mmCIF file with all atom_site columns, C-alpha atoms in Angstrom:
data_model
loop_
_atom_site.group_PDB
_atom_site.id
_atom_site.type_symbol
_atom_site.label_atom_id
_atom_site.label_alt_id
_atom_site.label_comp_id
_atom_site.label_asym_id
_atom_site.label_entity_id
_atom_site.label_seq_id
_atom_site.pdbx_PDB_ins_code
_atom_site.Cartn_x
_atom_site.Cartn_y
_atom_site.Cartn_z
_atom_site.occupancy
_atom_site.B_iso_or_equiv
_atom_site.pdbx_formal_charge
_atom_site.auth_seq_id
_atom_site.auth_comp_id
_atom_site.auth_asym_id
_atom_site.auth_atom_id
_atom_site.pdbx_PDB_model_num
ATOM 1   C CA . UNK A 1 1   ? 26.885 5.980   -39.622 1.00 0.00 ? 1   UNK A CA 1
ATOM 2   C CA . UNK A 1 2   ? 30.149 4.310   -40.080 1.00 0.00 ? 2   UNK A CA 1
ATOM 3   C CA . UNK A 1 3   ? 32.894 6.605   -41.017 1.00 0.00 ? 3   UNK A CA 1
ATOM 4   C CA . UNK A 1 4   ? 31.483 9.660   -39.234 1.00 0.00 ? 4   UNK A CA 1
ATOM 5   C CA . UNK A 1 5   ? 33.512 11.218  -36.567 1.00 0.00 ? 5   UNK A CA 1
ATOM 6   C CA . UNK A 1 6   ? 30.371 12.041  -34.575 1.00 0.00 ? 6   UNK A CA 1
ATOM 7   C CA . UNK A 1 7   ? 30.078 8.336   -33.867 1.00 0.00 ? 7   UNK A CA 1
ATOM 8   C CA . UNK A 1 8   ? 33.472 8.032   -32.249 1.00 0.00 ? 8   UNK A CA 1
ATOM 9   C CA . UNK A 1 9   ? 34.291 7.992   -28.573 1.00 0.00 ? 9   UNK A CA 1
ATOM 10  C CA . UNK A 1 10  ? 37.594 8.172   -26.614 1.00 0.00 ? 10  UNK A CA 1
ATOM 11  C CA . UNK A 1 11  ? 37.875 5.398   -24.036 1.00 0.00 ? 11  UNK A CA 1
ATOM 12  C CA . UNK A 1 12  ? 39.916 6.969   -21.168 1.00 0.00 ? 12  UNK A CA 1
ATOM 13  C CA . UNK A 1 13  ? 40.585 6.627   -17.442 1.00 0.00 ? 13  UNK A CA 1
ATOM 14  C CA . UNK A 1 14  ? 37.682 7.096   -15.019 1.00 0.00 ? 14  UNK A CA 1
ATOM 15  C CA . UNK A 1 15  ? 37.477 9.903   -12.404 1.00 0.00 ? 15  UNK A CA 1
ATOM 16  C CA . UNK A 1 16  ? 39.766 8.544   -9.712  1.00 0.00 ? 16  UNK A CA 1
ATOM 17  C CA . UNK A 1 17  ? 41.975 6.359   -11.880 1.00 0.00 ? 17  UNK A CA 1
ATOM 18  C CA . UNK A 1 18  ? 45.510 7.123   -12.756 1.00 0.00 ? 18  UNK A CA 1
ATOM 19  C CA . UNK A 1 19  ? 46.095 8.197   -16.508 1.00 0.00 ? 19  UNK A CA 1
ATOM 20  C CA . UNK A 1 20  ? 47.445 5.331   -18.485 1.00 0.00 ? 20  UNK A CA 1
ATOM 21  C CA . UNK A 1 21  ? 49.654 5.403   -21.497 1.00 0.00 ? 21  UNK A CA 1
ATOM 22  C CA . UNK A 1 22  ? 48.033 5.308   -25.036 1.00 0.00 ? 22  UNK A CA 1
ATOM 23  C CA . UNK A 1 23  ? 47.843 1.676   -26.268 1.00 0.00 ? 23  UNK A CA 1
ATOM 24  C CA . UNK A 1 24  ? 47.469 0.225   -22.669 1.00 0.00 ? 24  UNK A CA 1
ATOM 25  C CA . UNK A 1 25  ? 44.866 -2.703  -23.032 1.00 0.00 ? 25  UNK A CA 1
ATOM 26  C CA . UNK A 1 26  ? 41.663 -2.147  -21.321 1.00 0.00 ? 26  UNK A CA 1
ATOM 27  C CA . UNK A 1 27  ? 41.000 -4.979  -18.733 1.00 0.00 ? 27  UNK A CA 1
ATOM 28  C CA . UNK A 1 28  ? 37.559 -6.641  -18.158 1.00 0.00 ? 28  UNK A CA 1
ATOM 29  C CA . UNK A 1 29  ? 36.342 -5.108  -14.907 1.00 0.00 ? 29  UNK A CA 1
ATOM 30  C CA . UNK A 1 30  ? 38.268 -1.877  -15.376 1.00 0.00 ? 30  UNK A CA 1
ATOM 31  C CA . UNK A 1 31  ? 36.634 1.434   -14.629 1.00 0.00 ? 31  UNK A CA 1
ATOM 32  C CA . UNK A 1 32  ? 36.616 3.811   -17.731 1.00 0.00 ? 32  UNK A CA 1
ATOM 33  C CA . UNK A 1 33  ? 35.147 6.992   -19.095 1.00 0.00 ? 33  UNK A CA 1
ATOM 34  C CA . UNK A 1 34  ? 33.843 7.544   -22.684 1.00 0.00 ? 34  UNK A CA 1
ATOM 35  C CA . UNK A 1 35  ? 34.465 11.044  -23.970 1.00 0.00 ? 35  UNK A CA 1
ATOM 36  C CA . UNK A 1 36  ? 33.081 12.432  -27.253 1.00 0.00 ? 36  UNK A CA 1
ATOM 37  C CA . UNK A 1 37  ? 35.780 14.325  -29.114 1.00 0.00 ? 37  UNK A CA 1
ATOM 38  C CA . UNK A 1 38  ? 33.501 16.510  -31.123 1.00 0.00 ? 38  UNK A CA 1
ATOM 39  C CA . UNK A 1 39  ? 31.423 17.863  -28.182 1.00 0.00 ? 39  UNK A CA 1
ATOM 40  C CA . UNK A 1 40  ? 33.965 17.190  -25.366 1.00 0.00 ? 40  UNK A CA 1
ATOM 41  C CA . UNK A 1 41  ? 31.103 15.714  -23.208 1.00 0.00 ? 41  UNK A CA 1
ATOM 42  C CA . UNK A 1 42  ? 31.393 12.469  -21.401 1.00 0.00 ? 42  UNK A CA 1
ATOM 43  C CA . UNK A 1 43  ? 28.782 9.669   -21.547 1.00 0.00 ? 43  UNK A CA 1
ATOM 44  C CA . UNK A 1 44  ? 26.847 10.282  -18.333 1.00 0.00 ? 44  UNK A CA 1
ATOM 45  C CA . UNK A 1 45  ? 23.954 8.746   -16.497 1.00 0.00 ? 45  UNK A CA 1
ATOM 46  C CA . UNK A 1 46  ? 22.011 9.601   -13.283 1.00 0.00 ? 46  UNK A CA 1
ATOM 47  C CA . UNK A 1 47  ? 18.716 8.693   -11.637 1.00 0.00 ? 47  UNK A CA 1
ATOM 48  C CA . UNK A 1 48  ? 16.395 10.488  -14.082 1.00 0.00 ? 48  UNK A CA 1
ATOM 49  C CA . UNK A 1 49  ? 13.939 8.674   -16.361 1.00 0.00 ? 49  UNK A CA 1
ATOM 50  C CA . UNK A 1 50  ? 14.752 8.614   -20.072 1.00 0.00 ? 50  UNK A CA 1
ATOM 51  C CA . UNK A 1 51  ? 12.066 10.125  -22.329 1.00 0.00 ? 51  UNK A CA 1
ATOM 52  C CA . UNK A 1 52  ? 11.234 7.102   -24.608 1.00 0.00 ? 52  UNK A CA 1
ATOM 53  C CA . UNK A 1 53  ? 12.024 3.895   -22.706 1.00 0.00 ? 53  UNK A CA 1
ATOM 54  C CA . UNK A 1 54  ? 11.208 5.271   -19.297 1.00 0.00 ? 54  UNK A CA 1
ATOM 55  C CA . UNK A 1 55  ? 14.434 3.586   -18.169 1.00 0.00 ? 55  UNK A CA 1
ATOM 56  C CA . UNK A 1 56  ? 17.449 5.508   -16.721 1.00 0.00 ? 56  UNK A CA 1
ATOM 57  C CA . UNK A 1 57  ? 18.525 8.600   -18.823 1.00 0.00 ? 57  UNK A CA 1
ATOM 58  C CA . UNK A 1 58  ? 21.935 8.698   -20.528 1.00 0.00 ? 58  UNK A CA 1
ATOM 59  C CA . UNK A 1 59  ? 23.304 12.014  -21.739 1.00 0.00 ? 59  UNK A CA 1
ATOM 60  C CA . UNK A 1 60  ? 26.475 13.961  -22.549 1.00 0.00 ? 60  UNK A CA 1
ATOM 61  C CA . UNK A 1 61  ? 27.905 15.820  -19.569 1.00 0.00 ? 61  UNK A CA 1
ATOM 62  C CA . UNK A 1 62  ? 30.815 17.918  -18.531 1.00 0.00 ? 62  UNK A CA 1
ATOM 63  C CA . UNK A 1 63  ? 33.047 20.553  -20.207 1.00 0.00 ? 63  UNK A CA 1
ATOM 64  C CA . UNK A 1 64  ? 36.286 19.882  -21.902 1.00 0.00 ? 64  UNK A CA 1
ATOM 65  C CA . UNK A 1 65  ? 35.915 16.123  -21.149 1.00 0.00 ? 65  UNK A CA 1
ATOM 66  C CA . UNK A 1 66  ? 35.811 16.805  -17.347 1.00 0.00 ? 66  UNK A CA 1
ATOM 67  C CA . UNK A 1 67  ? 32.802 15.704  -15.392 1.00 0.00 ? 67  UNK A CA 1
ATOM 68  C CA . UNK A 1 68  ? 31.936 13.734  -12.220 1.00 0.00 ? 68  UNK A CA 1
ATOM 69  C CA . UNK A 1 69  ? 31.471 10.070  -11.119 1.00 0.00 ? 69  UNK A CA 1
ATOM 70  C CA . UNK A 1 70  ? 28.280 9.919   -13.263 1.00 0.00 ? 70  UNK A CA 1
ATOM 71  C CA . UNK A 1 71  ? 30.557 9.611   -16.183 1.00 0.00 ? 71  UNK A CA 1
ATOM 72  C CA . UNK A 1 72  ? 32.218 6.325   -15.056 1.00 0.00 ? 72  UNK A CA 1
ATOM 73  C CA . UNK A 1 73  ? 31.512 2.933   -16.382 1.00 0.00 ? 73  UNK A CA 1
ATOM 74  C CA . UNK A 1 74  ? 32.850 -0.630  -15.786 1.00 0.00 ? 74  UNK A CA 1
ATOM 75  C CA . UNK A 1 75  ? 33.778 -2.799  -18.719 1.00 0.00 ? 75  UNK A CA 1
ATOM 76  C CA . UNK A 1 76  ? 31.869 -6.188  -18.280 1.00 0.00 ? 76  UNK A CA 1
ATOM 77  C CA . UNK A 1 77  ? 33.244 -8.683  -20.875 1.00 0.00 ? 77  UNK A CA 1
ATOM 78  C CA . UNK A 1 78  ? 30.498 -11.089 -22.041 1.00 0.00 ? 78  UNK A CA 1
ATOM 79  C CA . UNK A 1 79  ? 32.731 -14.079 -21.978 1.00 0.00 ? 79  UNK A CA 1
ATOM 80  C CA . UNK A 1 80  ? 34.307 -15.035 -18.686 1.00 0.00 ? 80  UNK A CA 1
ATOM 81  C CA . UNK A 1 81  ? 37.408 -16.155 -20.453 1.00 0.00 ? 81  UNK A CA 1
ATOM 82  C CA . UNK A 1 82  ? 38.260 -12.770 -21.859 1.00 0.00 ? 82  UNK A CA 1
ATOM 83  C CA . UNK A 1 83  ? 40.678 -10.790 -19.966 1.00 0.00 ? 83  UNK A CA 1
ATOM 84  C CA . UNK A 1 84  ? 40.741 -7.506  -22.082 1.00 0.00 ? 84  UNK A CA 1
ATOM 85  C CA . UNK A 1 85  ? 38.310 -5.493  -24.152 1.00 0.00 ? 85  UNK A CA 1
ATOM 86  C CA . UNK A 1 86  ? 38.978 -6.496  -27.792 1.00 0.00 ? 86  UNK A CA 1
ATOM 87  C CA . UNK A 1 87  ? 37.535 -5.336  -31.143 1.00 0.00 ? 87  UNK A CA 1
ATOM 88  C CA . UNK A 1 88  ? 34.542 -7.232  -32.374 1.00 0.00 ? 88  UNK A CA 1
ATOM 89  C CA . UNK A 1 89  ? 34.038 -9.052  -29.043 1.00 0.00 ? 89  UNK A CA 1
ATOM 90  C CA . UNK A 1 90  ? 30.815 -8.489  -26.982 1.00 0.00 ? 90  UNK A CA 1
ATOM 91  C CA . UNK A 1 91  ? 30.845 -6.491  -23.846 1.00 0.00 ? 91  UNK A CA 1
ATOM 92  C CA . UNK A 1 92  ? 28.682 -4.422  -21.565 1.00 0.00 ? 92  UNK A CA 1
ATOM 93  C CA . UNK A 1 93  ? 29.151 -1.219  -19.785 1.00 0.00 ? 93  UNK A CA 1
ATOM 94  C CA . UNK A 1 94  ? 27.847 -0.925  -16.257 1.00 0.00 ? 94  UNK A CA 1
ATOM 95  C CA . UNK A 1 95  ? 27.306 2.438   -14.794 1.00 0.00 ? 95  UNK A CA 1
ATOM 96  C CA . UNK A 1 96  ? 29.484 2.862   -11.548 1.00 0.00 ? 96  UNK A CA 1
ATOM 97  C CA . UNK A 1 97  ? 27.142 5.033   -9.548  1.00 0.00 ? 97  UNK A CA 1
ATOM 98  C CA . UNK A 1 98  ? 23.815 3.221   -10.285 1.00 0.00 ? 98  UNK A CA 1
ATOM 99  C CA . UNK A 1 99  ? 24.939 -0.314  -11.260 1.00 0.00 ? 99  UNK A CA 1
ATOM 100 C CA . UNK A 1 100 ? 22.732 -0.294  -14.330 1.00 0.00 ? 100 UNK A CA 1
ATOM 101 C CA . UNK A 1 101 ? 23.821 -1.234  -17.945 1.00 0.00 ? 101 UNK A CA 1
ATOM 102 C CA . UNK A 1 102 ? 24.197 1.053   -20.935 1.00 0.00 ? 102 UNK A CA 1
ATOM 103 C CA . UNK A 1 103 ? 21.530 -0.035  -23.573 1.00 0.00 ? 103 UNK A CA 1
ATOM 104 C CA . UNK A 1 104 ? 20.087 0.893   -27.017 1.00 0.00 ? 104 UNK A CA 1
ATOM 105 C CA . UNK A 1 105 ? 17.230 -0.549  -28.912 1.00 0.00 ? 105 UNK A CA 1
ATOM 106 C CA . UNK A 1 106 ? 15.532 0.165   -32.273 1.00 0.00 ? 106 UNK A CA 1
ATOM 107 C CA . UNK A 1 107 ? 12.297 0.186   -30.237 1.00 0.00 ? 107 UNK A CA 1
ATOM 108 C CA . UNK A 1 108 ? 13.289 3.518   -28.820 1.00 0.00 ? 108 UNK A CA 1
ATOM 109 C CA . UNK A 1 109 ? 14.196 5.871   -31.657 1.00 0.00 ? 109 UNK A CA 1
ATOM 110 C CA . UNK A 1 110 ? 13.653 9.584   -31.746 1.00 0.00 ? 110 UNK A CA 1
ATOM 111 C CA . UNK A 1 111 ? 11.205 10.452  -34.533 1.00 0.00 ? 111 UNK A CA 1
ATOM 112 C CA . UNK A 1 112 ? 8.919  13.191  -35.465 1.00 0.00 ? 112 UNK A CA 1
ATOM 113 C CA . UNK A 1 113 ? 5.886  11.326  -34.089 1.00 0.00 ? 113 UNK A CA 1
ATOM 114 C CA . UNK A 1 114 ? 7.348  10.796  -30.585 1.00 0.00 ? 114 UNK A CA 1
ATOM 115 C CA . UNK A 1 115 ? 9.147  14.091  -29.936 1.00 0.00 ? 115 UNK A CA 1
ATOM 116 C CA . UNK A 1 116 ? 8.237  16.536  -32.649 1.00 0.00 ? 116 UNK A CA 1
ATOM 117 C CA . UNK A 1 117 ? 10.910 19.068  -33.465 1.00 0.00 ? 117 UNK A CA 1
ATOM 118 C CA . UNK A 1 118 ? 12.464 18.702  -29.918 1.00 0.00 ? 118 UNK A CA 1
ATOM 119 C CA . UNK A 1 119 ? 14.308 15.598  -30.525 1.00 0.00 ? 119 UNK A CA 1
ATOM 120 C CA . UNK A 1 120 ? 17.834 15.374  -29.221 1.00 0.00 ? 120 UNK A CA 1
ATOM 121 C CA . UNK A 1 121 ? 19.026 13.809  -32.558 1.00 0.00 ? 121 UNK A CA 1
ATOM 122 C CA . UNK A 1 122 ? 16.263 12.997  -35.143 1.00 0.00 ? 122 UNK A CA 1
ATOM 123 C CA . UNK A 1 123 ? 16.184 9.281   -36.167 1.00 0.00 ? 123 UNK A CA 1
ATOM 124 C CA . UNK A 1 124 ? 18.797 8.223   -33.614 1.00 0.00 ? 124 UNK A CA 1
ATOM 125 C CA . UNK A 1 125 ? 18.305 5.587   -30.955 1.00 0.00 ? 125 UNK A CA 1
ATOM 126 C CA . UNK A 1 126 ? 17.771 6.624   -27.314 1.00 0.00 ? 126 UNK A CA 1
ATOM 127 C CA . UNK A 1 127 ? 20.703 5.597   -25.119 1.00 0.00 ? 127 UNK A CA 1
ATOM 128 C CA . UNK A 1 128 ? 19.483 4.373   -21.723 1.00 0.00 ? 128 UNK A CA 1
ATOM 129 C CA . UNK A 1 129 ? 20.469 2.266   -18.844 1.00 0.00 ? 129 UNK A CA 1
ATOM 130 C CA . UNK A 1 130 ? 18.631 -1.064  -17.865 1.00 0.00 ? 130 UNK A CA 1
ATOM 131 C CA . UNK A 1 131 ? 18.814 -2.946  -14.590 1.00 0.00 ? 131 UNK A CA 1
ATOM 132 C CA . UNK A 1 132 ? 20.030 -6.274  -16.010 1.00 0.00 ? 132 UNK A CA 1
ATOM 133 C CA . UNK A 1 133 ? 22.544 -7.023  -18.802 1.00 0.00 ? 133 UNK A CA 1
ATOM 134 C CA . UNK A 1 134 ? 20.782 -8.456  -21.831 1.00 0.00 ? 134 UNK A CA 1
ATOM 135 C CA . UNK A 1 135 ? 20.930 -8.316  -25.663 1.00 0.00 ? 135 UNK A CA 1
ATOM 136 C CA . UNK A 1 136 ? 19.976 -4.617  -25.578 1.00 0.00 ? 136 UNK A CA 1
ATOM 137 C CA . UNK A 1 137 ? 23.117 -3.887  -23.426 1.00 0.00 ? 137 UNK A CA 1
ATOM 138 C CA . UNK A 1 138 ? 25.584 -5.737  -25.520 1.00 0.00 ? 138 UNK A CA 1
ATOM 139 C CA . UNK A 1 139 ? 28.106 -3.783  -27.629 1.00 0.00 ? 139 UNK A CA 1
ATOM 140 C CA . UNK A 1 140 ? 31.033 -4.394  -29.824 1.00 0.00 ? 140 UNK A CA 1
ATOM 141 C CA . UNK A 1 141 ? 33.772 -2.097  -30.974 1.00 0.00 ? 141 UNK A CA 1
ATOM 142 C CA . UNK A 1 142 ? 33.719 -2.061  -34.797 1.00 0.00 ? 142 UNK A CA 1
ATOM 143 C CA . UNK A 1 143 ? 35.351 1.155   -35.993 1.00 0.00 ? 143 UNK A CA 1
ATOM 144 C CA . UNK A 1 144 ? 37.926 3.533   -34.838 1.00 0.00 ? 144 UNK A CA 1
ATOM 145 C CA . UNK A 1 145 ? 41.565 4.147   -34.129 1.00 0.00 ? 145 UNK A CA 1
ATOM 146 C CA . UNK A 1 146 ? 42.939 1.143   -32.028 1.00 0.00 ? 146 UNK A CA 1
ATOM 147 C CA . UNK A 1 147 ? 46.293 1.739   -30.382 1.00 0.00 ? 147 UNK A CA 1
ATOM 148 C CA . UNK A 1 148 ? 48.392 -1.147  -29.323 1.00 0.00 ? 148 UNK A CA 1
ATOM 149 C CA . UNK A 1 149 ? 51.669 -1.658  -27.632 1.00 0.00 ? 149 UNK A CA 1
#
């Protein structure tokens, strides 16, 4: 839901990338890591099937925002004319290790009927990775704290 801190992610440097000052624009093609400030986990993927879509699983991983290369993603801007990641512009995130794209779809929502009481988060969409970029892998930044120089 908009306005909830549980929906916010920190975009930061990838595993082997030098720390950049706050407000540095994120380039299309740049390797990044998304860290969840409330849980201190990183958005992570690996070669395990996801429970609902049977695609590639996405999870939270690491401690204190530290993890491994499975936490690294490349920003793929939708428009070839875009040079930087910008608010309200479409982009994809490609997983560095597996080359698959982060995805979500209302077709794959955790409900009482598909996972009983064992749902990761009831009534939330399953995040997963797909082999090709498509409308399920398209994202836009809508809300958050945007620092600029």
